[in-house]
GROMACS .gro file of C-alpha atoms in nm:
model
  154
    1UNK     CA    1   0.000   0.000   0.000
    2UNK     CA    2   0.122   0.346  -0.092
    3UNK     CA    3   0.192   0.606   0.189
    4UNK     CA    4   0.039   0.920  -0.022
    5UNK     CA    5  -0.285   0.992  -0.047
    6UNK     CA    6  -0.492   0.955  -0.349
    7UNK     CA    7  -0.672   1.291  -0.348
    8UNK     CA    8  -0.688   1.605  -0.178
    9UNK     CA    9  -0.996   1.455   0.020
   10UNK     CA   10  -1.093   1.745   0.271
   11UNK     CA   11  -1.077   1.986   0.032
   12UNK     CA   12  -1.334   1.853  -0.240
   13UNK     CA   13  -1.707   1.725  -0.236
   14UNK     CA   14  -1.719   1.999   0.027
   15UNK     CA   15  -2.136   1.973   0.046
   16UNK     CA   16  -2.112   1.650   0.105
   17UNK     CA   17  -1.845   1.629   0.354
   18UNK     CA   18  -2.026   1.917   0.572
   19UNK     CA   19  -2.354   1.654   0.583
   20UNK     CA   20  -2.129   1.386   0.684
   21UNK     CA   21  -1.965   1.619   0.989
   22UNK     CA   22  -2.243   1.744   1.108
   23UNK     CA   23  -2.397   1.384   1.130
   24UNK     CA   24  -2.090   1.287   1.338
   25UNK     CA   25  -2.141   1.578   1.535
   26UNK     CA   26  -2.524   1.508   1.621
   27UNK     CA   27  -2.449   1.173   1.735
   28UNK     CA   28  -2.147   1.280   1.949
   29UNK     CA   29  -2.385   1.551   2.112
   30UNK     CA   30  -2.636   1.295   2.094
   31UNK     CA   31  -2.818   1.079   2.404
   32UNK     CA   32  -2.503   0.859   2.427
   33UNK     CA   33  -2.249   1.086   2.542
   34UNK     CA   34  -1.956   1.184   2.378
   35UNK     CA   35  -1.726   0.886   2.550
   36UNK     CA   36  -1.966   0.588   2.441
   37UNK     CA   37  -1.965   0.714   2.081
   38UNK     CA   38  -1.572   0.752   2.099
   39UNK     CA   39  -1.561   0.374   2.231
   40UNK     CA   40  -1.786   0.276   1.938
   41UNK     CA   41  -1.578   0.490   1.643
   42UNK     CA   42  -1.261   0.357   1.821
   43UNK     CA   43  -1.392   0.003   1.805
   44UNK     CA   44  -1.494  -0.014   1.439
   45UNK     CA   45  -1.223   0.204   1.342
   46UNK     CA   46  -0.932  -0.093   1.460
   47UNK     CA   47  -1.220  -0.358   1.273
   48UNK     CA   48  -1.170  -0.157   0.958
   49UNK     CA   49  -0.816  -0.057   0.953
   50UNK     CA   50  -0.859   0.263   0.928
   51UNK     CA   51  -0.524   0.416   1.097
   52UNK     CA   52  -0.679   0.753   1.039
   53UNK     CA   53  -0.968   0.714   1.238
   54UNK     CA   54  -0.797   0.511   1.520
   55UNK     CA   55  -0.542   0.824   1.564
   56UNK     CA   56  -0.811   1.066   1.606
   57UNK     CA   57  -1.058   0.885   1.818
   58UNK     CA   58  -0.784   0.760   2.052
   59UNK     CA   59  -0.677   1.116   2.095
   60UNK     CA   60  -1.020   1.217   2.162
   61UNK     CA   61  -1.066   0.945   2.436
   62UNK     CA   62  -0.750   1.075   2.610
   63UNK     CA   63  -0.833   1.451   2.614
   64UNK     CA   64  -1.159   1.299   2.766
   65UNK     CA   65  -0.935   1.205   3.056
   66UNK     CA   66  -1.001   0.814   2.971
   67UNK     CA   67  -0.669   0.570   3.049
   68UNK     CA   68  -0.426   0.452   2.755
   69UNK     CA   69  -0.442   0.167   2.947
   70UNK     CA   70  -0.834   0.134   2.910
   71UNK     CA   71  -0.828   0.245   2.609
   72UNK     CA   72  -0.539  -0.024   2.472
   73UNK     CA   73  -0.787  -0.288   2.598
   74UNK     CA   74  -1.094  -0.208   2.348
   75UNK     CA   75  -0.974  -0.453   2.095
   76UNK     CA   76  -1.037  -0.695   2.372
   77UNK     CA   77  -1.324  -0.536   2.522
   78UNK     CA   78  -1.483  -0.903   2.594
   79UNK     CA   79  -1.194  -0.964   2.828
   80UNK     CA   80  -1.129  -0.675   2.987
   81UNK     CA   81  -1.215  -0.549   3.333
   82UNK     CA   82  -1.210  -0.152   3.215
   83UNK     CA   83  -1.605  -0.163   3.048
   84UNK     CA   84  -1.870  -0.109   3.188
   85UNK     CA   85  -2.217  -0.379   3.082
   86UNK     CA   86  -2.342  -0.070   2.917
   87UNK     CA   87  -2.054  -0.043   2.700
   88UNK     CA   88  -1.974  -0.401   2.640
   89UNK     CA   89  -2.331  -0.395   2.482
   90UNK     CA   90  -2.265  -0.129   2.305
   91UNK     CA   91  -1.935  -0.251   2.169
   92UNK     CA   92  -2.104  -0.608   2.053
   93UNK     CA   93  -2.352  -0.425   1.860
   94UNK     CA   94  -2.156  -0.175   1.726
   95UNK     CA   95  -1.936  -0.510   1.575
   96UNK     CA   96  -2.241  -0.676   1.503
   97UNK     CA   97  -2.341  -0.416   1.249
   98UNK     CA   98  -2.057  -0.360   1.129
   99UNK     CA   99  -1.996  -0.724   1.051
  100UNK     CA  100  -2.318  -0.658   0.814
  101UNK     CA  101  -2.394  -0.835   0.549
  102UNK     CA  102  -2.086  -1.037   0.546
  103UNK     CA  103  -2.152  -1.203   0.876
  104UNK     CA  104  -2.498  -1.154   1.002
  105UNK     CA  105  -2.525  -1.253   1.357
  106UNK     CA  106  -2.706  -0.967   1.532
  107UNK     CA  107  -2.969  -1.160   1.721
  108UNK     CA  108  -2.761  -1.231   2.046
  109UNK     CA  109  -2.608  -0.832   2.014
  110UNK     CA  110  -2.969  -0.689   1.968
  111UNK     CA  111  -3.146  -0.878   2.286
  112UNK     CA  112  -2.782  -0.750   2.472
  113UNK     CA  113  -2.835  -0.417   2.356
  114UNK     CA  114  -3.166  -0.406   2.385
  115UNK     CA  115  -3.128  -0.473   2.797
  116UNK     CA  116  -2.930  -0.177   2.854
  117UNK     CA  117  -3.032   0.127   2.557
  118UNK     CA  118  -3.423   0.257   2.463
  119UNK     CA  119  -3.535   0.236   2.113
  120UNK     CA  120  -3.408   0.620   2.061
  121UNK     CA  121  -3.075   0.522   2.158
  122UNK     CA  122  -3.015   0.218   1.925
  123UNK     CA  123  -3.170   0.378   1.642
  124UNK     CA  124  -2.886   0.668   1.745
  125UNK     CA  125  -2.639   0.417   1.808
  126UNK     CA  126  -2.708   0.318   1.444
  127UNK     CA  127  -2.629   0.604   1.272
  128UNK     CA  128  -2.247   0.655   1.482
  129UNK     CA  129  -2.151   0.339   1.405
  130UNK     CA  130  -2.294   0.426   0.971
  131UNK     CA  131  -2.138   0.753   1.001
  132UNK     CA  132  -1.796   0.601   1.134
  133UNK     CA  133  -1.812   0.280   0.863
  134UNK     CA  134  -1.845   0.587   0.626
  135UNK     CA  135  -1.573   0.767   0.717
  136UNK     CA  136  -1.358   0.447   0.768
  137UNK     CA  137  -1.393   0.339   0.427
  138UNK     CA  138  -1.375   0.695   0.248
  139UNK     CA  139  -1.029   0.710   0.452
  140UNK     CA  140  -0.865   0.354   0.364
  141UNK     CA  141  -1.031   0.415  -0.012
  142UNK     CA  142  -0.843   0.714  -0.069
  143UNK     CA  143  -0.561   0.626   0.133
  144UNK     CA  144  -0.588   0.903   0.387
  145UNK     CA  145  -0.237   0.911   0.618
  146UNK     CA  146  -0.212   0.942   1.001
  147UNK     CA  147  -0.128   1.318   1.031
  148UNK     CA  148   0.237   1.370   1.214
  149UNK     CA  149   0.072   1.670   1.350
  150UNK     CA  150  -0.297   1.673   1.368
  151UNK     CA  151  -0.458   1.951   1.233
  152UNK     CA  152  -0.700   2.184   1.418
  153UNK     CA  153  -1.024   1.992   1.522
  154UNK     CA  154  -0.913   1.612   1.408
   0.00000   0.00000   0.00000
């Protein structure tokens, strides 16, 4: 894979990329919280490969005060002491759907989910982890690079 990216990405489709912003930014201000929807783009993020995305959502988690430690442990959330039921739900469904339609075992994730979120908060809990597939695969399609210095808001 080539280290240079194949187009100027943030500065074209500008209409577009506005719409797909500001849905990231209504779920992140959303009835989740800002950390839960972090854990979720982090999560499907390291399932997609997307280095870009990773970066930034890590960094977010740590200005949010949360521990590297913690943090290092999503990719083996199932295992790990640092999440809370909540979460774990909300990490299994967040794979679950993003597993879709490859692998399409969503039953078990839904009645998990289901115990712990209210319709309005799946449905929103839908859209972050869309939004953050979106993003993941406009990034590894266009071969988007980790920044060495991360611009202003990423």
């Amino acid at each position: 894979m080539t280290h240079t990216a194949r187009l100027p990405f943030f500065t074209l489709a500008q209409t577009p990329l506005k719409n797909m912003v500001a849905l990231s930014m209504s779920v992140k201000n959303g009835v989740l919280g800002h950390r839960l929807i972090e854990l979720i783009n982090l999560r499907v993020s390291q399932i997609n490969g997307c280095g870009v995305c990773i970066d930034m959502h890590w960094r977010d988690l740590i200005k949010q005060g949360a521990d590297p430690r913690h943090l290092n442990s999503i990719a083996g959330w199932r295992e790990s002491p640092f999440f809370s039921e909540r979460e774990r739900a909300a990490l299994g469904w967040a794979e679950a759907v993003n597993a879709l339609p490859q692998k399409d075992d969503t039953d078990a994730a839904f009645r998990e989910v289901k115990e712990h979120f209210n319709d309005e908060e799946i449905a929103q809990m839908g859209y972050a982890i869309s939004v953050i597939k979106g993003w993941n695969m406009l990034n590894l399609s266009l071969r988007n690079q980790i920044p060495e210095v991360p611009p202003p808001g990423m």
